[in-house]
Coordinates of C-alpha atoms and ligand atoms in Angstrom, one line a residue:
Chain A
X926 CA 9.0 29.7 -5.2
X927 CA 10.3 26.8 -7.3
X928 CA 13.6 27.1 -9.0
X929 CA 14.8 24.3 -11.3
X930 CA 18.3 24.8 -12.6
X931 CA 20.0 22.8 -15.4
X932 CA 18.3 19.6 -14.4
X933 CA 19.3 16.5 -16.4
X934 CA 18.0 13.0 -16.3
X935 CA 18.8 10.0 -18.4
X936 CA 16.9 6.7 -17.9
X937 CA 18.8 3.4 -18.3
X938 CA 22.1 5.1 -19.1
X939 CA 24.6 3.0 -21.0
X940 CA 22.0 0.5 -22.2
X941 CA 20.1 0.0 -25.4
X942 CA 17.1 1.6 -23.7
X943 CA 18.9 4.8 -22.9
X944 CA 16.5 7.8 -22.9
X945 CA 17.8 11.3 -22.3
X946 CA 14.5 12.7 -20.9
X947 CA 15.7 16.0 -19.5
X948 CA 18.6 17.9 -21.1
X949 CA 19.3 20.8 -18.9
X950 CA 15.9 22.3 -17.9
X951 CA 15.8 25.6 -16.1
X952 CA 12.5 27.0 -14.9
X953 CA 11.2 29.1 -12.1
X954 CA 7.8 29.4 -10.6
X955 CA 7.5 32.4 -8.4
X956 CA 5.3 32.3 -5.3
X957 CA 1.6 32.6 -6.2
X958 CA 2.1 32.2 -9.9
X959 CA 0.6 29.6 -12.2
X960 CA 2.9 28.1 -14.9
X961 CA 1.5 25.9 -17.7
X962 CA 3.7 23.4 -19.5
X963 CA 2.9 22.1 -23.0
X964 CA 4.9 19.9 -25.4
X965 CA 4.8 16.8 -27.6
X966 CA 4.4 13.3 -26.2
X967 CA 7.7 12.2 -24.7
X968 CA 9.1 15.7 -24.5
X969 CA 9.8 15.2 -20.7
X970 CA 6.9 17.1 -19.1
X971 CA 6.0 14.3 -16.7
X972 CA 9.7 13.6 -16.1
X973 CA 10.1 17.3 -15.1
X974 CA 7.3 17.0 -12.6
X975 CA 8.6 13.8 -11.3
X976 CA 12.0 15.4 -10.8
X977 CA 10.5 18.2 -8.9
X978 CA 8.4 15.8 -6.7
X979 CA 11.4 13.6 -6.1
X980 CA 10.2 10.4 -7.7
X981 CA 13.9 10.0 -8.7
X982 CA 17.0 12.1 -8.1
X983 CA 18.3 14.1 -11.1
X984 CA 21.7 13.3 -12.7
X985 CA 22.7 16.9 -12.6
X986 CA 21.3 20.3 -11.7
X987 CA 19.6 21.7 -8.7
X988 CA 16.0 22.1 -7.4
X989 CA 15.2 24.7 -4.8
X990 CA 11.8 24.9 -3.3
X991 CA 10.5 27.4 -0.8
X992 CA 14.0 28.6 -0.1
X993 CA 15.5 25.2 0.5
X994 CA 17.7 23.1 -1.7
X995 CA 15.6 19.9 -2.1
X996 CA 17.7 18.3 -4.8
X997 CA 18.7 15.3 -2.7
X998 CA 15.5 15.0 -0.7
X999 CA 13.6 11.8 -1.0
X1000 CA 10.0 12.0 -2.4
X1001 CA 8.3 11.6 1.0
X1002 CA 10.2 14.5 2.5
X1003 CA 9.4 16.8 -0.5
X1004 CA 5.8 15.9 0.0
X1005 CA 5.7 18.2 3.0
X1006 CA 5.8 21.0 0.4
X1007 CA 4.3 19.5 -2.7
X1008 CA 0.8 18.4 -3.5
X1009 CA 0.3 16.3 -6.7
X1010 CA -2.4 15.1 -9.0
X1011 CA -1.4 12.5 -11.5
X1012 CA -2.5 11.9 -15.1
X1013 CA -4.2 8.5 -14.3
X1014 CA -7.2 8.6 -12.0
X1015 CA -5.9 5.3 -10.5
X1016 CA -2.6 6.8 -9.5
X1017 CA -3.7 9.2 -6.9
X1018 CA -5.9 7.1 -4.6
X1019 CA -5.8 3.9 -2.6
X1020 CA -8.5 1.9 -4.3
X1021 CA -9.6 -0.6 -1.6
X1022 CA -9.7 2.1 1.1
X1023 CA -12.7 4.3 1.7
X1024 CA -13.1 7.9 0.5
X1025 CA -12.9 9.0 4.1
X1026 CA -9.7 7.0 4.7
X1027 CA -8.0 8.4 1.6
X1028 CA -8.8 11.9 2.6
X1029 CA -7.6 11.2 6.2
X1030 CA -4.3 10.1 4.7
X1031 CA -4.1 13.4 2.8
X1032 CA -5.0 15.4 5.9
X1033 CA -1.7 14.3 7.5
X1034 CA 0.6 15.1 4.5
X1035 CA 3.9 16.2 5.9
X1036 CA 2.9 15.5 9.5
X1037 CA 4.0 12.6 11.8
X1038 CA 1.8 9.5 11.7
X1039 CA 1.4 7.9 15.1
X1040 CA -1.1 5.8 16.9
X1041 CA -3.9 8.4 17.0
X1042 CA -7.1 7.4 15.2
X1043 CA -7.0 8.3 11.5
X1044 CA -10.6 9.5 11.4
X1045 CA -11.6 11.6 14.3
X1046 CA -15.1 12.9 14.6
X1047 CA -13.9 16.4 13.8
X1048 CA -12.0 15.3 10.7
X1049 CA -15.1 13.3 9.5
X1050 CA -17.2 16.4 9.7
X1051 CA -14.6 18.5 7.8
X1052 CA -14.3 15.8 5.2
X1053 CA -18.0 15.7 4.7
X1054 CA -18.1 19.5 4.3
X1055 CA -15.2 19.7 1.9
X1056 CA -16.4 16.7 -0.2
X1057 CA -19.9 18.2 -0.4
X1058 CA -18.3 21.4 -1.7
X1059 CA -17.1 19.5 -4.8
X1060 CA -20.7 19.3 -5.8
X1061 CA -20.5 15.6 -6.9
X1062 CA -22.8 14.1 -4.2
X1063 CA -20.0 12.1 -2.8
X1064 CA -20.5 13.3 0.8
X1065 CA -23.0 10.5 1.3
X1066 CA -20.6 7.8 0.1
X1067 CA -17.7 8.5 2.3
X1068 CA -17.6 4.9 3.5
X1069 CA -17.5 3.5 0.0
X1070 CA -14.3 2.1 -1.4
X1071 CA -12.7 4.9 -3.6
X1072 CA -12.0 2.3 -6.3
X1073 CA -15.7 2.0 -7.0
X1074 CA -15.9 5.7 -8.2
X1075 CA -15.5 7.0 -11.7
X1076 CA -12.3 8.5 -13.0
X1077 CA -13.6 12.0 -12.8
X1078 CA -14.8 11.6 -9.2
X1079 CA -11.4 10.1 -8.3
X1080 CA -9.5 13.0 -9.9
X1081 CA -11.7 15.5 -8.1
X1082 CA -11.0 13.8 -4.8
X1083 CA -7.2 13.5 -5.6
X1084 CA -7.2 17.3 -6.2
X1085 CA -8.9 17.8 -2.9
X1086 CA -6.3 15.5 -1.3
X1087 CA -3.4 17.4 -2.9
X1088 CA -4.6 20.7 -1.6
X1089 CA -6.1 19.6 1.8
X1090 CA -2.9 20.7 3.5
X1091 CA -2.0 23.8 1.6
X1092 CA 1.0 22.9 -0.6
X1093 CA 3.9 25.3 -1.3
X1094 CA 3.7 23.9 -4.8
X1095 CA 0.9 22.1 -6.6
X1096 CA 1.9 19.8 -9.5
X1097 CA -0.8 18.8 -12.0
X1098 CA 0.2 16.4 -14.7
X1099 CA -2.4 16.3 -17.5
X1100 CA -4.9 15.5 -14.7
X1101 CA -7.9 15.9 -17.0
X1102 CA -6.5 14.1 -20.0
X1103 CA -8.0 10.7 -19.1
X1104 CA -11.5 12.1 -18.5
X1105 CA -14.4 12.7 -20.9
X1106 CA -14.9 16.4 -21.9
X1107 CA -17.7 17.1 -19.5
X1108 CA -16.0 15.6 -16.5
X1109 CA -12.7 17.3 -17.6
X1110 CA -14.5 20.6 -17.6
X1111 CA -15.8 19.9 -14.1
X1112 CA -12.4 19.0 -12.7
X1113 CA -10.7 21.9 -14.3
X1114 CA -13.3 24.3 -12.8
X1115 CA -12.5 22.7 -9.4
X1116 CA -8.8 23.2 -10.1
X1117 CA -9.4 26.9 -10.8
X1118 CA -11.3 27.4 -7.6
X1119 CA -8.7 25.6 -5.5
X1120 CA -5.8 27.4 -7.0
X1121 CA -7.5 30.8 -6.7
X1122 CA -8.9 30.4 -3.2
X1123 CA -5.6 29.0 -1.9
X1124 CA -3.5 31.3 -4.0
X1125 CA -1.5 28.2 -4.8
X1126 CA 1.8 28.2 -6.6
X1127 CA 1.1 25.8 -9.5
X1128 CA 2.9 24.0 -12.2
X1129 CA 0.4 22.3 -14.6
X1130 CA 1.1 20.1 -17.6
X1131 CA -1.7 20.1 -20.1
X1132 CA -2.8 18.4 -23.2
X1133 CA -5.6 20.9 -23.9
X1134 CA -5.1 24.0 -26.1
X1135 CA -8.0 25.7 -24.3
X1136 CA -6.4 25.1 -20.9
X1137 CA -3.0 26.3 -22.2
X1138 CA -4.5 29.5 -23.4
X1139 CA -6.9 30.3 -20.6
X1140 CA -4.9 29.2 -17.6
X1141 CA -1.8 30.5 -15.9
X1142 CA 0.3 33.6 -16.1
X1143 CA 3.1 31.9 -17.9
X1144 CA 3.3 29.2 -20.6
X1145 CA 6.3 27.0 -21.1
X1146 CA 6.8 24.9 -24.2
X1147 CA 9.0 21.8 -23.9
X1148 CA 10.6 19.7 -26.6
X1149 CA 13.0 16.8 -26.4
X1150 CA 13.9 17.4 -22.8
X1151 CA 14.3 21.1 -23.1
X1152 CA 12.3 24.3 -22.5
X1153 CA 12.2 25.8 -26.0
X1154 CA 9.8 28.7 -25.6
X1155 CA 8.1 30.8 -22.9
X1156 CA 5.2 33.2 -23.1
X1157 CA 4.6 35.5 -20.1
X1158 CA 3.0 38.7 -19.0
X1159 CA 0.8 40.7 -21.3
X1160 CA 1.6 38.4 -24.2
X1161 CA 0.3 35.4 -22.2
X1162 CA -2.9 37.2 -21.1
X1163 CA -3.8 38.1 -24.7
X1164 CA -2.8 34.7 -26.1
X1165 CA -5.3 33.0 -28.4
X1166 CA -5.1 29.4 -29.7
X1167 CA -4.1 30.8 -33.1
X1168 CA -1.2 32.5 -31.5
X1169 CA -0.1 29.3 -30.0
X1170 CA -0.2 27.6 -33.4
X1171 CA 1.8 30.4 -34.9
X1172 CA 4.3 29.9 -32.1
X1173 CA 4.6 26.3 -33.1
X1174 CA 5.2 27.4 -36.7
X1175 CA 7.8 29.9 -35.6
X1176 CA 9.6 27.4 -33.5
X1177 CA 9.7 25.1 -36.5
X1178 CA 11.0 27.8 -38.8
X1179 CA 13.7 28.8 -36.3
X1180 CA 14.8 25.2 -36.8
X1181 CA 14.9 24.4 -33.1
X1182 CA 12.1 22.0 -33.9
X1183 CA 12.2 19.8 -36.9
X1184 CA 9.2 19.6 -39.2
X1185 CA 8.0 16.2 -38.1
X1186 CA 7.8 17.3 -34.5
X1187 CA 5.9 20.5 -35.3
X1188 CA 3.5 18.3 -37.3
X1189 CA 3.1 16.1 -34.2
X1190 CA 2.5 19.2 -32.0
X1191 CA -0.1 20.4 -34.4
X1192 CA -1.9 17.0 -34.6
X1193 CA -1.8 17.0 -30.8
X1194 CA -3.3 20.4 -30.0
X1195 CA -5.6 21.1 -32.9
Chain B
X379 CA -15.3 -34.3 21.3
X380 CA -11.7 -34.2 22.4
X381 CA -10.7 -34.2 18.8
X382 CA -13.0 -31.3 18.2
X383 CA -11.7 -29.3 21.1
X384 CA -8.1 -30.0 20.1
X385 CA -8.7 -28.9 16.6
X386 CA -10.4 -25.8 17.6
X387 CA -7.6 -24.9 20.0
X388 CA -4.9 -25.4 17.3
X389 CA -7.2 -23.5 14.9
X390 CA -7.3 -20.5 17.1
X391 CA -3.6 -20.6 17.9
X392 CA -2.8 -20.8 14.2
X393 CA -5.2 -18.0 13.4
X394 CA -2.7 -15.7 15.0
X395 CA -0.3 -16.9 12.3
X396 CA -3.0 -16.5 9.7
X397 CA -3.5 -12.9 10.8
X398 CA 0.2 -12.3 10.3
X399 CA 0.0 -13.8 6.8
X400 CA -3.0 -11.6 6.2
X401 CA -0.8 -8.6 7.0
X402 CA 2.0 -9.5 4.7
X403 CA 0.0 -11.1 1.9
X404 CA -3.1 -9.0 1.8
X405 CA -2.1 -5.7 3.3
X406 CA 1.4 -5.5 1.7
X407 CA 0.8 -8.0 -1.2
X408 CA 4.0 -9.9 -0.2
X409 CA 4.0 -13.7 -0.1
X410 CA 6.4 -13.7 2.8
X411 CA 8.2 -17.1 3.2
X412 CA 10.0 -15.7 6.3
X413 CA 6.8 -17.0 8.0
X414 CA 8.1 -20.6 7.9
X415 CA 11.2 -19.6 9.8
X416 CA 9.7 -17.2 12.1
X417 CA 7.1 -19.6 13.4
X418 CA 9.9 -21.9 14.4
X419 CA 11.9 -19.0 15.8
X420 CA 9.0 -18.0 18.0
X421 CA 8.6 -21.5 19.2
X422 CA 12.3 -22.0 19.8
X423 CA 12.8 -18.7 21.6
X424 CA 9.8 -19.4 23.9
X425 CA 11.0 -23.0 24.6
X426 CA 14.5 -22.0 25.5
X427 CA 13.4 -19.2 27.8
X428 CA 10.8 -21.4 29.4
X429 CA 13.3 -24.1 30.1
X430 CA 15.5 -21.5 31.8
X431 CA 12.6 -20.5 34.0
X432 CA 11.4 -17.3 32.4
X433 CA 7.8 -16.4 33.2
X434 CA 5.6 -17.8 30.4
X435 CA 4.1 -14.5 29.5
X436 CA 7.4 -12.8 29.2
X437 CA 8.9 -15.8 27.2
X438 CA 6.0 -15.6 24.8
X439 CA 6.4 -11.8 24.2
X440 CA 10.1 -12.3 23.7
X441 CA 9.4 -15.0 21.1
X442 CA 7.1 -12.5 19.2
X443 CA 9.9 -9.9 19.4
X444 CA 12.5 -12.3 18.0
X445 CA 10.3 -13.2 15.1
X446 CA 9.5 -9.5 14.5
X447 CA 13.2 -8.9 14.2
X448 CA 13.4 -11.6 11.6
X449 CA 10.6 -9.8 9.7
X450 CA 12.5 -6.6 10.0
X451 CA 15.5 -8.2 8.3
X452 CA 13.3 -9.4 5.4
X453 CA 11.9 -5.9 5.1
X454 CA 15.3 -4.2 5.1
X455 CA 16.5 -6.7 2.4
X456 CA 13.5 -6.0 0.3
X457 CA 13.5 -2.2 0.6
X458 CA 17.0 -0.9 1.5
X459 CA 18.7 -3.4 -0.8
X460 CA 15.9 -3.7 -3.4
X461 CA 15.9 -7.5 -3.4
X462 CA 12.6 -8.9 -4.6
X463 CA 10.5 -9.6 -1.5
X464 CA 10.0 -13.3 -2.4
X465 CA 13.8 -13.8 -2.6
X466 CA 14.3 -11.7 0.6
X467 CA 11.9 -14.0 2.4
X468 CA 13.7 -17.1 1.1
X469 CA 17.1 -15.8 2.2
X470 CA 15.9 -15.0 5.7
X471 CA 13.9 -18.3 6.0
X472 CA 17.0 -20.3 5.0
X473 CA 19.2 -18.3 7.4
X474 CA 16.7 -18.8 10.2
X475 CA 17.0 -22.6 9.9
X476 CA 20.6 -22.3 11.3
X477 CA 19.6 -19.6 13.7
X478 CA 16.8 -21.8 15.1
X479 CA 19.2 -24.7 15.6
X480 CA 21.6 -22.4 17.4
X481 CA 18.8 -21.0 19.6
X482 CA 17.5 -24.5 20.4
X483 CA 21.0 -26.2 20.4
X484 CA 19.1 -29.4 19.3
X485 CA 16.3 -30.2 17.1
X486 CA 13.6 -30.7 19.7
X487 CA 12.9 -29.2 23.1
X488 CA 10.1 -30.9 25.3
X489 CA 8.1 -28.5 27.4
X490 CA 5.8 -30.8 29.3
X491 CA 7.6 -30.5 32.6
X492 CA 8.2 -26.7 32.6
X493 CA 5.7 -24.0 33.6
X494 CA 4.1 -22.6 30.4
X495 CA 1.0 -20.7 29.3
X496 CA -0.8 -24.1 28.9
X497 CA -0.3 -24.7 32.6
X498 CA -1.4 -21.2 33.4
X499 CA -4.6 -21.8 31.4
X500 CA -5.2 -25.1 33.0
X501 CA -4.9 -23.7 36.5
X502 CA -7.3 -20.8 35.7
X503 CA -9.7 -23.3 34.3
X504 CA -9.7 -25.4 37.4
X505 CA -10.2 -22.3 39.5
X506 CA -13.2 -21.4 37.4
X507 CA -14.7 -24.9 37.6
X508 CA -14.2 -25.0 41.4
X509 CA -11.5 -27.6 41.3
X510 CA -13.1 -30.2 39.1
X511 CA -10.7 -31.9 36.6
X512 CA -13.4 -32.6 34.1
X513 CA -16.8 -31.5 33.1
X514 CA -19.6 -32.7 30.9
X515 CA -20.1 -30.9 27.6
X516 CA -23.1 -32.0 25.5
X517 CA -22.9 -35.4 27.2
X518 CA -19.2 -35.8 26.7
X519 CA -16.6 -35.9 29.5
X520 CA -14.1 -33.2 28.8
X521 CA -10.9 -32.3 30.7
X522 CA -11.2 -28.8 32.2
X523 CA -7.6 -28.2 31.2
X524 CA -8.4 -28.8 27.5
X525 CA -11.4 -26.5 27.7
X526 CA -9.3 -23.8 29.4
X527 CA -6.7 -24.0 26.7
X528 CA -9.4 -23.7 24.1
X529 CA -10.8 -20.6 25.9
X530 CA -7.3 -19.1 26.2
X531 CA -6.5 -19.7 22.5
X532 CA -9.9 -18.2 21.6
X533 CA -9.3 -15.1 23.7
X534 CA -5.8 -14.6 22.3
X535 CA -7.1 -14.9 18.7
X536 CA -9.9 -12.4 19.3
X537 CA -7.6 -10.0 21.2
X538 CA -5.0 -10.0 18.4
X539 CA -7.7 -9.5 15.7
X540 CA -9.2 -6.7 17.7
X541 CA -5.9 -5.0 18.3
X542 CA -5.0 -5.3 14.6
X543 CA -8.4 -3.8 13.7
X544 CA -7.7 -0.9 16.0
X545 CA -4.2 -0.4 14.8
X546 CA -5.1 -0.4 11.1
X547 CA -7.4 2.5 11.8
X548 CA -4.7 4.7 13.3
X549 CA -2.8 7.2 11.3
X550 CA 0.2 4.9 11.1
X551 CA -2.0 1.9 10.4
X552 CA -3.9 3.5 7.5
X553 CA -0.5 4.7 6.0
X554 CA 0.6 1.0 6.2
X555 CA -2.5 -0.2 4.4
X556 CA -2.2 2.5 1.8
X557 CA 1.4 1.4 1.2
X558 CA 0.3 -2.0 0.0
X559 CA -2.6 -0.4 -1.9
X560 CA -0.8 2.4 -3.8
X561 CA 2.8 3.0 -2.8
X562 CA 3.2 5.9 -5.3
X563 CA 0.3 7.7 -3.8
X564 CA 1.3 7.4 -0.2
X565 CA 4.8 8.6 -1.0
X566 CA 3.3 11.6 -2.6
X567 CA 1.4 12.1 0.7
X568 CA 4.7 12.1 2.7
X569 CA 4.9 8.5 3.8
X570 CA 8.3 6.8 3.8
X571 CA 7.0 3.5 2.2
X572 CA 10.3 1.7 2.9
X573 CA 9.7 2.2 6.6
X574 CA 6.1 1.3 6.6
X575 CA 7.0 -1.9 4.6
X576 CA 9.6 -2.9 7.1
X577 CA 7.3 -2.2 10.0
X578 CA 4.5 -4.2 8.3
X579 CA 6.7 -7.3 7.8
X580 CA 8.0 -7.0 11.4
X581 CA 4.4 -6.9 12.6
X582 CA 3.4 -9.8 10.4
X583 CA 6.3 -12.0 11.5
X584 CA 5.8 -10.9 15.1
X585 CA 2.3 -12.4 15.0
X586 CA 3.7 -15.5 13.4
X587 CA 6.3 -15.9 16.2
X588 CA 3.6 -15.4 18.8
X589 CA 1.6 -18.1 17.2
X590 CA 4.6 -20.4 17.2
X591 CA 5.3 -19.7 20.8
X592 CA 1.7 -20.6 21.7
X593 CA 1.7 -23.7 19.6
X594 CA 4.9 -25.0 21.2
X595 CA 3.4 -24.5 24.7
X596 CA 0.1 -26.1 23.7
X597 CA 1.8 -29.1 22.0
X598 CA 4.4 -29.4 24.8
X599 CA 7.4 -29.2 22.6
X600 CA 9.3 -27.0 20.1
X601 CA 10.7 -28.7 17.0
X602 CA 13.0 -27.2 14.4
X603 CA 10.8 -28.6 11.6
X604 CA 7.5 -27.2 12.9
X605 CA 7.5 -24.1 10.6
X606 CA 7.7 -26.0 7.3
X607 CA 4.8 -25.0 5.0
X608 CA 3.1 -22.7 7.5
X609 CA 3.0 -19.8 5.1
X610 CA 0.8 -21.9 2.8
X611 CA -1.3 -22.7 5.8
X612 CA -1.8 -19.0 6.5
X613 CA -2.6 -18.4 2.8
X614 CA -5.2 -21.1 2.9
X615 CA -6.8 -19.5 5.9
X616 CA -6.8 -16.1 4.4
X617 CA -8.4 -17.4 1.2
X618 CA -11.1 -19.4 3.0
X619 CA -11.8 -16.4 5.2
X620 CA -12.3 -14.3 2.1
X621 CA -14.7 -16.8 0.7
X622 CA -16.6 -16.9 4.0
X623 CA -17.1 -13.1 4.5
X624 CA -17.0 -12.0 0.8
X625 CA -15.8 -8.5 1.7
X626 CA -12.5 -6.7 1.8
X627 CA -13.7 -4.5 4.6
X628 CA -11.0 -4.5 7.3
X629 CA -13.1 -5.9 10.2
X630 CA -14.8 -8.6 8.2
X631 CA -11.5 -9.6 6.5
X632 CA -9.8 -10.0 9.9
X633 CA -12.7 -12.0 11.4
X634 CA -12.8 -14.1 8.2
X635 CA -9.2 -14.9 8.5
X636 CA -9.6 -16.3 12.0
X637 CA -12.7 -18.2 11.0
X638 CA -11.0 -19.5 7.9
X639 CA -8.1 -20.8 9.8
X640 CA -10.3 -22.6 12.4
X641 CA -12.5 -24.0 9.6
X642 CA -9.5 -25.2 7.7
X643 CA -8.1 -26.9 10.8
X644 CA -11.4 -28.7 11.3
X645 CA -11.5 -29.9 7.7
X646 CA -8.0 -31.2 8.0
X647 CA -8.8 -33.0 11.3
X648 CA -11.8 -34.6 9.6
X649 CA -9.7 -35.6 6.6
X650 CA -7.1 -37.1 8.9
X651 CA -9.7 -39.0 10.7
X652 CA -11.1 -40.4 7.5
X653 CA -7.7 -41.8 6.6
X654 CA -5.7 -39.0 5.1
X655 CA -2.0 -39.9 5.5
X656 CA -0.4 -37.2 7.7
X657 CA 2.5 -37.3 5.4
X658 CA 0.3 -36.0 2.6
X659 CA -0.9 -33.0 4.6
X660 CA 1.4 -30.4 3.1
X661 CA 0.7 -31.7 -0.4
X662 CA -3.1 -31.4 0.2
X663 CA -2.7 -27.9 1.7
X664 CA -0.6 -26.7 -1.2
X665 CA -3.0 -28.2 -3.7
X666 CA -5.9 -26.5 -1.9
X667 CA -4.2 -23.1 -2.1
X668 CA -3.4 -23.6 -5.7
X669 CA -7.0 -24.5 -6.5
X670 CA -8.3 -21.6 -4.5
X671 CA -6.1 -19.2 -6.4
X672 CA -6.8 -20.6 -9.8
X673 CA -10.4 -21.8 -9.7
X674 CA -12.1 -18.4 -9.4
X675 CA -10.3 -17.3 -12.5
X676 CA -11.3 -20.4 -14.4
X677 CA -14.9 -20.1 -13.3
X678 CA -15.0 -16.5 -14.3
X679 CA -13.6 -17.3 -17.7
X680 CA -16.1 -20.1 -18.3
X681 CA -18.9 -17.8 -17.1
X682 CA -17.8 -15.2 -19.5
X683 CA -17.6 -17.7 -22.3
X684 CA -21.1 -18.9 -21.5
X685 CA -22.3 -15.3 -21.6
X686 CA -20.7 -14.7 -24.9
X687 CA -22.0 -17.9 -26.5
X688 CA -25.5 -17.2 -24.9
X689 CA -25.7 -13.7 -26.3
Ligands
LIG1243 N1 10.7 5.8 -15.4 C1 11.1 5.9 -16.7 N2 12.0 4.9 -17.2 C2 12.4 5.0 -18.4 N3 12.1 5.9 -19.3 C3 11.2 6.9 -18.9 C4 10.7 6.9 -17.6 N4 9.9 8.0 -17.5 C5 9.9 8.6 -18.7 N5 10.7 8.0 -19.6 C6 11.0 8.3 -20.9 O1 11.4 9.7 -20.9 C7 10.8 10.4 -22.0 C8 10.0 11.5 -21.5 O2 8.8 11.0 -21.0 P1 7.7 11.9 -20.2 O3 8.3 12.8 -19.3 O4 6.7 10.9 -19.7 O5 7.0 12.6 -21.5 P2 5.7 13.5 -21.5 O6 5.1 13.5 -20.2 O7 6.2 14.9 -22.0 O8 4.8 12.9 -22.5 C9 10.0 9.4 -22.8 O9 10.8 8.9 -23.9 C10 9.8 8.3 -21.8 O10 9.7 7.0 -22.5
LIG1244 MG1 3.3 12.8 -19.4

């Protein structure tokens, strides 16, 4: 269970670069549920995920995770509970280390790291099996530097890393946006499998209309640092892309979103 | 022949420093100038302890620990206080100049008449050779003591490289390597990157201090100036090593660093013999590192231009 309450974040306060990225966001993700976040570029989606992961501390508000108040916890401590896949395929892996070493790092998420060998024989075997299950043929390249792989392969491995130790919360930030359509499809299928098999509590930001409609049991729309709309339950299950467009229109009419931004949303998702 | 043996010995001793620079520069991507101060700190600490009659092994370990403490300070300045690592290194190096003078209480401590690791090596060598003071090597008469010191330096360099290799494959060691590789990612995997960075700089400088302690015992003195320019020496070794092994694989990179350092020392010895003014040594070293950093980029660019014009 994730509970974000009235979280605010302003970057570079008091300077010419001041950006009010989150203006009081409240959001909850119950255990086992899958919440999808959409919104215009710069609406604060990544900032919200960063606030939850602890990349920075919020200016105001509170964040509870798994029954604990983690608002002041540093990022590495929250990582005990949180698994993450970033937008850029380069963000989630250590490029000059091998595939096996990267996965070994992930296998100790939230555990002490001492002078034991990182890659034991047992772990190697497990890595081989789980990498083989991705169906990308990477199990024979475990000793290759991960930086030599394609973006899609790296995202698939980052997903495996984020879920290797079962996270209490999985954060996905447009993790297929940088991939070509075919690879994106492959990675999203792996995501579905991982989330369903692990019954993972998931918060996913997406750029894709299809993903927004087909994934998750709740949809959250963000604009200018605020949650402006939610679709849940029956309504979410029956949601079609047209409905979503209509929602954008509605939001525009109800004047919470000015015409320019709605146009932007449209050009984004259509 | 004696020149060759001397150069090799110093090469292997300095390769411990080069391994330290490999850790800070390649693993953590920090050009750590603390190196210049911590080499001297290692030498000074060892010298003072040896003069007071501390067993050589213990004095050498204490020297490494003192230098590791200096690296810790740099690490804390760079992480806890968010000072750019280059500046943090400059601050600590500058402070160490005073610290080193305090430790030594003068600018030079001779060690020729006190028991040191050099003497330990010499005695071990004489025992191995059955009491002979010199032996023939390829037709040259060589002092057993010199050969023993070369052997000792070689063993230390190999042992340090092997230990580093083993360490960087542990859970903690891989987390440290990943910190320099992609800090954002290891934090997301639960690693406190501030702590791994501090530990890494402590390790790097500890090795540098060890190298300084060995160098002082080999040369027979510690001097407050002996650290000047040593970080550049380390960088040169790392770069030559990379050119030799052409691989970023951990084991090869470590071996390359040791070889690079020894080769660089041999080249310098040859240059000195051919009339290079010792005063110009640092200039030549710096120019070399500059060229090694810039040339590959220039070559690449001209290769690309050729490709473009050829196409
Ligand atoms: N680390 C940062 N420093 C300064 N500004 C930032 C930072 N992160 C995000 N922002 C700003 O905050 C706003 C929201 O950004 P972001 O959350 O990345 O949007 P989204 O992911 O919805 O496209 C943008 O205006 C962006 O420029
Ligand atoms: Mg974003």
